[in-house]
Coordinates of C-alpha atoms in Angstrom, one line a residue:
M1 CA -54.4 125.2 86.0
S2 CA -50.9 126.4 84.9
M3 CA -49.2 124.9 81.9
L4 CA -46.5 123.3 84.1
R5 CA -49.0 121.9 86.5
A6 CA -51.2 120.5 83.7
A7 CA -48.2 118.9 82.0
A8 CA -47.1 117.4 85.4
T9 CA -50.7 116.0 85.9
V10 CA -50.7 114.4 82.5
S11 CA -47.2 113.1 82.9
S12 CA -47.7 111.6 86.3
L13 CA -50.9 109.8 85.2
T14 CA -49.2 108.7 82.0
L15 CA -46.4 107.3 84.2
L16 CA -48.9 105.2 86.1
S17 CA -50.2 104.0 82.7
R18 CA -46.7 103.1 81.5
I19 CA -45.9 101.3 84.8
T20 CA -49.0 99.1 84.5
G21 CA -48.1 98.6 80.8
L22 CA -44.7 97.5 81.8
A23 CA -46.1 95.1 84.4
R24 CA -48.3 93.7 81.6
D25 CA -45.3 93.2 79.3
I26 CA -43.2 91.6 82.1
L27 CA -46.1 89.2 82.7
I28 CA -46.2 88.4 79.0
A29 CA -42.4 87.9 78.8
R30 CA -42.4 85.7 81.8
A31 CA -45.4 83.5 80.7
F32 CA -44.9 83.4 77.0
G33 CA -41.3 84.4 76.3
A34 CA -40.3 85.7 72.9
G35 CA -41.5 83.1 70.4
A36 CA -43.6 82.7 67.3
L37 CA -46.9 82.7 69.2
T38 CA -46.0 85.8 71.1
D39 CA -45.1 87.4 67.8
A40 CA -48.6 86.4 66.5
F41 CA -50.2 88.3 69.4
W42 CA -48.2 91.4 68.8
V43 CA -49.0 91.4 65.1
A44 CA -52.7 91.0 65.9
F45 CA -52.6 93.7 68.5
R46 CA -50.7 96.0 66.2
I47 CA -53.5 96.0 63.6
P48 CA -56.3 97.6 65.7
N49 CA -53.7 99.7 67.3
L50 CA -52.6 101.0 63.9
L51 CA -56.1 101.9 62.9
R52 CA -56.7 103.5 66.3
R53 CA -53.7 105.8 65.7
L54 CA -54.9 106.4 62.2
F55 CA -58.5 107.2 62.9
A56 CA -58.3 108.4 66.5
E57 CA -55.2 109.7 68.2
G58 CA -53.6 111.0 65.0
A59 CA -55.8 112.3 62.2
F60 CA -59.0 112.9 64.2
A61 CA -57.4 114.7 67.1
Q62 CA -55.3 116.9 64.8
A63 CA -58.3 118.0 62.8
F64 CA -60.9 118.0 65.6
V65 CA -59.3 119.8 68.6
P66 CA -58.3 123.1 66.9
I67 CA -61.8 123.5 65.3
L68 CA -63.6 122.5 68.5
G69 CA -61.5 125.1 70.4
E70 CA -62.4 127.7 67.8
V71 CA -66.2 126.9 68.0
R72 CA -66.1 127.0 71.8
H73 CA -64.5 130.5 71.9
Q74 CA -66.6 132.0 69.1
H75 CA -70.1 130.3 69.4
E76 CA -72.8 129.6 71.9
S77 CA -72.9 126.3 73.9
E78 CA -75.7 125.0 71.8
A79 CA -73.6 125.1 68.7
V80 CA -70.9 123.2 70.5
K81 CA -73.3 120.5 71.6
T82 CA -74.7 120.2 68.0
L83 CA -71.1 119.8 66.6
L84 CA -70.3 117.1 69.2
D85 CA -73.4 115.1 68.3
R86 CA -72.8 115.3 64.6
V87 CA -69.2 114.4 64.8
A88 CA -69.8 111.5 67.1
I89 CA -72.6 110.1 64.9
T90 CA -70.4 110.3 61.8
L91 CA -67.4 108.8 63.6
F92 CA -69.4 105.9 65.0
L93 CA -70.9 105.0 61.7
V94 CA -67.6 105.0 59.8
L95 CA -65.8 103.0 62.4
S96 CA -68.6 100.4 62.6
L97 CA -68.4 99.8 58.9
T98 CA -64.6 99.6 59.1
T99 CA -64.8 97.1 61.9
V100 CA -67.2 94.8 60.0
L101 CA -64.9 94.9 57.0
G102 CA -61.9 94.2 59.1
I103 CA -63.4 91.2 60.8
I104 CA -64.4 89.7 57.5
G105 CA -61.1 90.4 55.8
A106 CA -58.8 89.5 58.8
P107 CA -56.8 86.9 56.9
W108 CA -55.9 89.4 54.2
V109 CA -55.1 92.0 56.8
V110 CA -52.7 89.7 58.6
M111 CA -51.1 88.8 55.3
A112 CA -50.5 92.5 54.7
M113 CA -49.1 93.1 58.2
A114 CA -47.0 89.9 58.6
S115 CA -46.3 88.1 55.4
G116 CA -43.7 86.1 57.1
L117 CA -46.5 84.2 58.9
T118 CA -47.8 82.8 55.6
E119 CA -44.8 80.4 55.4
P120 CA -46.2 76.8 55.4
H121 CA -44.4 75.8 58.6
R122 CA -46.0 78.8 60.4
A123 CA -49.6 78.0 59.5
A124 CA -50.7 77.6 63.1
D125 CA -49.2 81.0 64.0
F126 CA -51.0 82.6 61.1
E127 CA -54.3 81.1 62.3
S128 CA -53.7 82.4 65.8
A129 CA -53.0 85.9 64.5
V130 CA -56.2 85.9 62.4
W131 CA -58.3 84.7 65.4
M132 CA -56.9 87.4 67.7
T133 CA -57.2 90.1 65.1
R134 CA -61.0 89.3 64.7
V135 CA -61.5 89.4 68.5
M136 CA -59.6 92.7 68.9
F137 CA -60.8 94.6 65.8
P138 CA -63.8 96.2 67.5
Y139 CA -61.2 97.8 69.8
I140 CA -60.9 100.6 67.2
I141 CA -64.5 101.7 67.8
C142 CA -63.9 102.0 71.6
M143 CA -60.6 103.8 71.2
S144 CA -61.7 106.2 68.5
L145 CA -64.6 107.3 70.7
V146 CA -62.2 107.5 73.6
A147 CA -60.0 109.8 71.4
F148 CA -63.1 111.9 70.7
A149 CA -63.9 112.2 74.4
S150 CA -60.2 113.0 75.2
G151 CA -60.2 115.8 72.6
V152 CA -63.3 117.3 74.3
L153 CA -62.0 116.9 77.8
N154 CA -58.6 118.3 76.9
T155 CA -60.2 121.3 75.3
W156 CA -62.1 122.0 78.5
R157 CA -58.7 121.5 80.3
R158 CA -59.8 118.3 82.0
F159 CA -56.5 116.4 81.5
A160 CA -56.6 113.8 84.3
V161 CA -59.3 111.4 83.0
P162 CA -57.9 111.0 79.5
A163 CA -54.4 110.5 80.9
F164 CA -55.6 107.9 83.4
T165 CA -57.8 105.6 81.3
P166 CA -55.0 103.7 79.5
V167 CA -54.3 102.1 82.9
L168 CA -57.6 100.3 82.5
L169 CA -56.4 98.5 79.4
N170 CA -53.3 97.3 81.1
L171 CA -55.1 96.1 84.2
S172 CA -57.7 94.3 82.0
M173 CA -55.0 92.5 80.1
I174 CA -53.2 91.5 83.3
G175 CA -56.4 90.3 84.9
C176 CA -57.6 88.3 81.9
S177 CA -54.2 86.6 81.4
L178 CA -54.1 85.6 85.1
L179 CA -57.8 84.6 85.5
I180 CA -59.2 83.3 82.3
S181 CA -56.3 82.0 80.3
D182 CA -57.4 78.4 81.0
W183 CA -60.7 79.1 79.2
F184 CA -59.0 79.2 75.8
A185 CA -57.4 76.6 73.6
K186 CA -54.2 78.7 73.6
P187 CA -53.7 80.7 76.8
I188 CA -52.3 83.7 75.0
Y189 CA -55.8 84.3 73.5
A190 CA -56.8 85.6 77.0
L191 CA -54.7 88.7 76.1
A192 CA -57.0 89.4 73.1
A193 CA -60.0 89.2 75.3
G194 CA -58.4 91.6 77.8
V195 CA -57.8 94.1 75.0
M196 CA -61.5 94.3 74.2
L197 CA -62.5 94.4 77.9
G198 CA -60.0 97.2 78.5
G199 CA -61.3 99.2 75.5
L200 CA -64.9 99.0 76.8
C201 CA -63.7 100.1 80.3
Q202 CA -61.9 103.1 78.9
L203 CA -64.9 104.2 76.9
A204 CA -67.2 103.9 79.9
V205 CA -65.0 106.1 82.1
Q206 CA -64.6 108.8 79.5
W207 CA -68.3 108.9 78.6
W208 CA -69.0 109.3 82.3
A209 CA -66.6 112.3 82.4
L210 CA -68.4 113.9 79.4
S211 CA -71.7 113.4 81.1
R212 CA -70.5 115.3 84.2
L213 CA -69.7 118.2 81.9
G214 CA -73.0 117.9 80.1
L215 CA -71.2 117.2 76.9
R216 CA -72.0 113.6 76.2
P217 CA -72.9 113.2 72.5
R218 CA -75.4 111.0 70.8
L219 CA -74.0 108.1 68.8
V220 CA -77.1 107.2 66.9
G221 CA -79.1 109.7 64.9
P222 CA -79.8 111.0 61.4
I223 CA -76.6 110.9 59.3
Q224 CA -77.6 113.4 56.6
P225 CA -77.6 116.5 58.8
A226 CA -74.2 115.5 60.2
L227 CA -72.7 115.0 56.7
K228 CA -74.1 118.3 55.5
D229 CA -72.9 120.3 58.5
P230 CA -70.2 122.7 57.3
L231 CA -68.1 122.3 60.5
V232 CA -68.2 118.5 60.2
R233 CA -67.2 118.8 56.6
R234 CA -64.4 121.1 57.6
I235 CA -63.2 118.5 60.1
M236 CA -63.4 115.8 57.5
K237 CA -61.5 118.0 55.0
Q238 CA -58.8 118.5 57.6
M239 CA -58.7 114.8 58.4
L240 CA -57.8 113.9 54.8
P241 CA -54.3 115.3 54.9
A242 CA -54.0 114.4 58.6
T243 CA -54.9 110.8 57.8
L244 CA -52.4 110.7 55.1
G245 CA -49.7 112.1 57.5
V246 CA -50.5 109.7 60.2
S247 CA -50.8 106.8 57.7
V248 CA -47.3 107.5 56.5
A249 CA -45.9 106.8 60.0
Q250 CA -48.1 103.8 60.3
I251 CA -47.1 102.5 56.9
S252 CA -43.5 102.7 58.1
L253 CA -44.5 100.7 61.1
L254 CA -46.4 98.2 58.9
I255 CA -43.4 97.7 56.7
N256 CA -41.0 97.3 59.6
T257 CA -43.3 94.7 61.3
N258 CA -43.5 92.8 58.0
I259 CA -39.8 92.8 57.6
A260 CA -39.4 91.7 61.3
T261 CA -41.6 88.6 60.6
W262 CA -39.0 87.4 58.1
L263 CA -36.1 87.8 60.6
T264 CA -35.3 85.4 63.5
P265 CA -38.5 84.3 65.4
G266 CA -38.8 86.6 68.3
S267 CA -37.8 89.8 66.4
V268 CA -41.3 91.3 66.6
T269 CA -41.4 90.7 70.4
W270 CA -37.9 92.1 70.9
L271 CA -38.9 95.3 69.0
S272 CA -42.2 95.4 70.9
F273 CA -40.5 95.3 74.3
A274 CA -37.9 97.8 73.3
D275 CA -40.7 100.1 72.1
R276 CA -42.4 99.7 75.5
L277 CA -39.3 101.1 77.2
M278 CA -39.3 104.0 74.6
E279 CA -42.9 104.7 75.4
F280 CA -42.0 105.8 79.0
P281 CA -40.2 109.0 78.0
T282 CA -42.2 109.6 74.8
A283 CA -45.5 109.4 76.6
M284 CA -44.5 111.1 79.9
I285 CA -42.7 113.9 78.2
G286 CA -43.7 114.2 74.5
V287 CA -47.4 113.2 74.7
A288 CA -47.9 115.1 78.0
L289 CA -46.5 118.3 76.6
G290 CA -48.2 117.9 73.2
T291 CA -51.5 117.3 74.9
V292 CA -51.2 120.4 77.0
L293 CA -49.8 122.6 74.1
L294 CA -52.4 121.9 71.4
P295 CA -55.4 123.5 73.1
S296 CA -53.3 126.4 74.3
L297 CA -51.8 127.0 70.8
S298 CA -55.3 126.7 69.3
K299 CA -56.5 129.4 71.7
A300 CA -53.5 131.6 71.0
H301 CA -54.2 131.2 67.2
A302 CA -57.8 132.2 67.7
Q303 CA -56.8 135.5 69.3
P304 CA -55.5 138.2 67.0
D305 CA -52.0 139.7 67.4
N306 CA -50.8 137.0 69.7
H307 CA -47.8 135.8 67.6
Q308 CA -45.4 136.4 70.5
Q309 CA -47.3 134.2 72.8
Y310 CA -47.5 131.4 70.2
S311 CA -43.7 131.4 69.9
H312 CA -43.4 131.6 73.7
L313 CA -45.5 128.4 74.1
L314 CA -43.4 126.5 71.7
D315 CA -40.2 127.8 73.4
W316 CA -41.6 126.6 76.7
G317 CA -42.4 123.1 75.3
L318 CA -39.1 122.7 73.6
K319 CA -37.0 123.7 76.7
L320 CA -39.0 121.5 79.1
M321 CA -38.8 118.6 76.6
L322 CA -35.0 118.9 76.3
L323 CA -34.6 119.3 80.0
L324 CA -36.2 115.9 80.5
G325 CA -35.7 114.1 77.2
L326 CA -31.9 114.4 76.9
P327 CA -31.1 112.7 80.2
A328 CA -33.7 110.0 79.3
A329 CA -31.9 109.3 76.0
L330 CA -28.6 109.1 77.9
C331 CA -30.1 106.5 80.3
M332 CA -31.4 104.4 77.4
V333 CA -28.0 104.3 75.8
L334 CA -25.8 103.6 78.8
M335 CA -28.3 101.5 80.9
A336 CA -30.0 99.5 78.1
D337 CA -28.6 96.2 79.4
A338 CA -29.6 97.0 83.0
L339 CA -33.1 98.2 82.1
V340 CA -34.0 95.2 79.9
A341 CA -32.4 92.6 82.3
T342 CA -34.1 94.0 85.3
L343 CA -37.5 94.3 83.7
F344 CA -37.8 91.2 81.5
H345 CA -35.1 88.6 82.4
Y346 CA -37.4 86.1 84.1
G347 CA -39.2 82.9 83.3
A348 CA -39.3 82.1 79.5
F349 CA -37.4 85.3 78.6
S350 CA -33.8 84.2 78.2
A351 CA -30.5 85.9 78.3
A352 CA -30.3 85.8 74.5
D353 CA -33.7 87.7 74.4
V354 CA -32.3 90.3 76.8
S355 CA -29.3 90.8 74.5
Q356 CA -31.4 91.2 71.4
T357 CA -33.9 93.5 73.1
R358 CA -31.0 95.6 74.4
L359 CA -29.7 96.2 70.9
A360 CA -33.2 97.5 69.8
V361 CA -33.4 99.8 72.9
M362 CA -30.0 101.4 72.1
A363 CA -31.0 101.8 68.4
Y364 CA -34.3 103.4 69.3
S365 CA -32.7 105.8 71.8
V366 CA -30.8 107.5 69.0
G367 CA -34.1 109.0 67.8
L368 CA -35.7 109.6 71.2
V369 CA -35.1 113.4 71.2
G370 CA -36.3 113.5 67.6
L371 CA -39.6 111.7 68.5
L372 CA -40.1 114.1 71.5
T373 CA -39.4 117.1 69.4
I374 CA -42.0 116.0 66.8
K375 CA -44.6 115.9 69.6
I376 CA -43.8 119.6 70.4
L377 CA -43.4 121.1 66.9
A378 CA -46.2 119.3 65.0
P379 CA -48.9 121.0 67.2
G380 CA -47.4 124.3 66.1
F381 CA -48.7 123.4 62.6
Y382 CA -52.0 121.7 63.7
A383 CA -53.1 124.7 65.8
K384 CA -52.7 126.9 62.8
Q385 CA -54.9 124.3 60.9
D386 CA -51.9 123.6 58.6
I387 CA -51.8 119.9 58.4
R388 CA -50.4 119.6 54.8
T389 CA -46.9 120.7 55.7
P390 CA -46.3 118.0 58.3
V391 CA -47.8 115.5 55.8
K392 CA -45.4 116.5 53.1
I393 CA -42.5 116.1 55.5
A394 CA -43.8 112.7 56.7
I395 CA -43.9 111.3 53.2
V396 CA -40.3 112.3 52.5
I397 CA -39.2 110.8 55.8
L398 CA -41.1 107.5 55.0
I399 CA -39.0 107.2 51.8
L400 CA -35.8 108.0 53.6
T401 CA -36.6 105.5 56.4
Q402 CA -37.1 102.7 54.0
L403 CA -33.8 103.6 52.2
L404 CA -32.1 103.4 55.6
N405 CA -33.8 99.9 56.2
V406 CA -32.1 98.7 52.9
V407 CA -28.7 99.7 54.3
L408 CA -29.2 98.9 58.0
V409 CA -31.3 95.7 58.3
P410 CA -28.8 93.4 56.4
A411 CA -26.1 94.4 58.9
L412 CA -28.1 94.9 62.1
A413 CA -31.2 92.8 61.6
H414 CA -34.1 93.9 63.9
A415 CA -31.8 96.6 65.5
G416 CA -31.5 98.1 62.0
L417 CA -35.2 98.6 61.9
A418 CA -35.2 100.4 65.2
L419 CA -32.2 102.6 64.2
A420 CA -33.9 103.5 60.9
I421 CA -36.9 104.7 62.8
G422 CA -34.8 106.7 65.2
L423 CA -32.8 108.4 62.5
G424 CA -36.0 109.1 60.6
A425 CA -37.5 110.8 63.6
C426 CA -34.5 113.1 63.9
L427 CA -34.8 114.1 60.3
N428 CA -38.5 114.7 60.7
A429 CA -38.0 116.9 63.7
M430 CA -35.4 118.9 61.9
A431 CA -37.7 119.4 58.9
L432 CA -40.6 120.6 61.2
Y433 CA -38.3 123.1 62.9
V434 CA -37.1 124.5 59.5
G435 CA -40.7 124.7 58.3
L436 CA -41.9 126.6 61.4
R437 CA -39.1 129.1 61.0
R438 CA -39.6 129.6 57.3
K439 CA -43.3 130.2 57.7
G440 CA -42.6 132.7 60.5
I441 CA -44.8 130.7 62.9
Y442 CA -42.0 130.2 65.5
Q443 CA -39.3 132.7 66.5
P444 CA -37.1 131.3 69.3
G445 CA -36.6 133.6 72.3
V446 CA -33.3 134.5 73.8
G447 CA -31.4 132.4 76.3
W448 CA -31.0 129.2 74.3
F449 CA -27.2 129.2 74.3
A450 CA -27.1 129.5 78.1
F451 CA -29.7 126.7 78.3
F452 CA -27.7 124.3 76.2
L453 CA -24.5 125.1 78.0
R454 CA -26.1 124.2 81.4
Q455 CA -27.6 121.0 79.8
V456 CA -24.3 119.8 78.5
C457 CA -22.6 120.2 81.9
G458 CA -25.5 118.4 83.6
L459 CA -25.4 115.5 81.1
L460 CA -21.6 115.1 81.5
T461 CA -21.9 114.8 85.3
M462 CA -24.9 112.4 85.0
A463 CA -23.0 110.1 82.6
I464 CA -20.3 109.3 85.2
P465 CA -22.5 107.1 87.5
L466 CA -24.4 105.6 84.6
W467 CA -21.2 104.5 82.8
F468 CA -19.7 103.2 86.0
A469 CA -22.7 101.1 86.8
S470 CA -23.1 99.7 83.3
S471 CA -19.5 98.6 83.1
Q472 CA -19.0 97.3 86.7
L473 CA -22.3 95.5 87.4
D474 CA -23.2 92.1 85.9
W475 CA -26.9 92.7 85.3
M476 CA -27.5 89.3 83.8
G477 CA -25.7 87.6 86.7
L478 CA -28.1 89.2 89.1
Q479 CA -31.1 87.2 87.8
S480 CA -30.9 84.9 90.9
T481 CA -31.4 88.0 93.1
P482 CA -34.1 90.0 91.3
L483 CA -34.8 92.2 94.3
L484 CA -31.1 93.2 94.6
R485 CA -31.1 93.9 90.9
I486 CA -34.1 96.2 91.2
V487 CA -32.5 98.0 94.2
W488 CA -29.3 98.6 92.2
L489 CA -31.1 99.9 89.2
L490 CA -33.2 102.3 91.2
G491 CA -30.2 103.4 93.1
V492 CA -28.1 104.1 90.1
L493 CA -30.9 106.0 88.3
S494 CA -31.6 108.0 91.4
V495 CA -27.9 109.0 91.9
A496 CA -27.6 109.9 88.2
G497 CA -30.8 112.0 88.3
L498 CA -29.9 113.8 91.4
T499 CA -26.4 114.5 90.0
Y500 CA -28.0 116.0 86.8
L501 CA -30.5 118.2 88.8
M502 CA -27.9 119.4 91.3
T503 CA -25.6 120.4 88.5
L504 CA -28.4 122.4 86.8
W505 CA -29.3 124.0 90.1
V506 CA -25.7 125.0 90.8
L507 CA -25.6 126.6 87.3
G508 CA -28.7 128.7 88.1
M509 CA -31.6 126.8 86.6
R510 CA -34.8 126.8 88.6
V511 CA -38.4 125.3 88.4
K512 CA -39.8 128.8 88.2
H513 CA -38.1 129.2 84.8
F514 CA -40.5 126.7 83.3
R515 CA -43.8 128.0 84.7
R516 CA -46.0 129.7 82.1
A517 CA -44.9 133.3 82.9
P518 CA -45.3 136.4 80.8
V519 CA -43.0 136.4 77.8
A520 CA -40.7 139.2 78.9
T521 CA -40.3 137.6 82.4
Q522 CA -39.6 134.2 81.0
T523 CA -37.0 135.5 78.6
A524 CA -35.3 137.5 81.4
H525 CA -35.1 134.5 83.6
L526 CA -33.6 132.2 81.1
S527 CA -31.0 134.7 79.8
K528 CA -29.4 135.1 83.2

């Protein structure tokens, strides 16, 4: 499978995931609006999600995938199977203990995450958040094992199943909210049950995929051989700085959530829905490219005298990211009102909620390209098994982000939190780029000036229909005709996208320029 085809596969399946996730959030907005109880759900859901990113998608994947790729290329299959067994046993034990502690200490965890809910008049919301946190805490076991399975499947270049399984979580939450909400004292509790059911479904599908490859590991076994295994110890040693690096980002999210609970009720929900819109481009572009790049970069690192190919892979990822990410950012800025109104302006989600969510979307969009760039550049360090450099950068960015909060939140409220994250992402991306250049890991190829010139022309022509639609159409007023509003949105985005692509085509840019070609050929194409 070519790099472009693999990225397209991951991106298209991720799009399906994000569409079902969007349908889930539309249902939540319509049924529950943006109030205190909805905030309590998002707080409770964020806790296992935070730990999932900490243990699984972040630190574990960064430490595990490069070492697994190295073992696969340098050792026999039996050594690979032994490594998988021992890593899975260790991971399962650690996460089980963490889950037990989390369920017991749920009230204190919620206090740390959302101290604004501890106010006396919000006691019922606090109790709801604690209840839902306890129900959803075992989700981290499922999702960490899913991340383990995803790392293995991606290393074997089986990208489709890991990209598809998040759909199951969204379908489960939708199904539970529609079918079993009457079973609970508070209907929103059905969403928590849906999260757990979705986690189990994702784990079952990925474990089945591992079984088909003959790579399904054991989860129960003697722990001593696993802890003494030099490869497991190496992964754990790599995980320590990786965990710190990921925890820095999650600490920033934790602080922001905490601050939002002290703002106007609904602030957490406005930020959550704005974040959902941001997840479309970050997942479809950044996550998809990062997922495909990490195994390929790890393979290039394992092969001697392959420095040129390493830089070529990063060049390929950056150019494809900018080709798709810059127009996405432009759409988020110019069409924020249209996007939020069309997707969420129904039922209990009021016009005021639309306005507040729109501000958060526009603020987040400032950092979209920065967030996408991080997904491309960070694997450049991880594949070299250098996790400490991104960690040091992340710590500095955390401090700067909180300083930005001090300045921005008093003036912009919840939108200030989003803007601080966006600006921090841009600074993070810039620091990663400088670090890669200074260490000699990445040397950009030729053709960048021509590439940027074509992009600027494409973006300028694309902005014309977007600006016209945002200024001439009353997106709020179209609430009474939702189908017409959807048609208008799809039409405007289609015209803008075609204008952008046609401009690039006229200026000489072709799909073949982004296929994984030999370095010399790729360079020659892009410098024309």
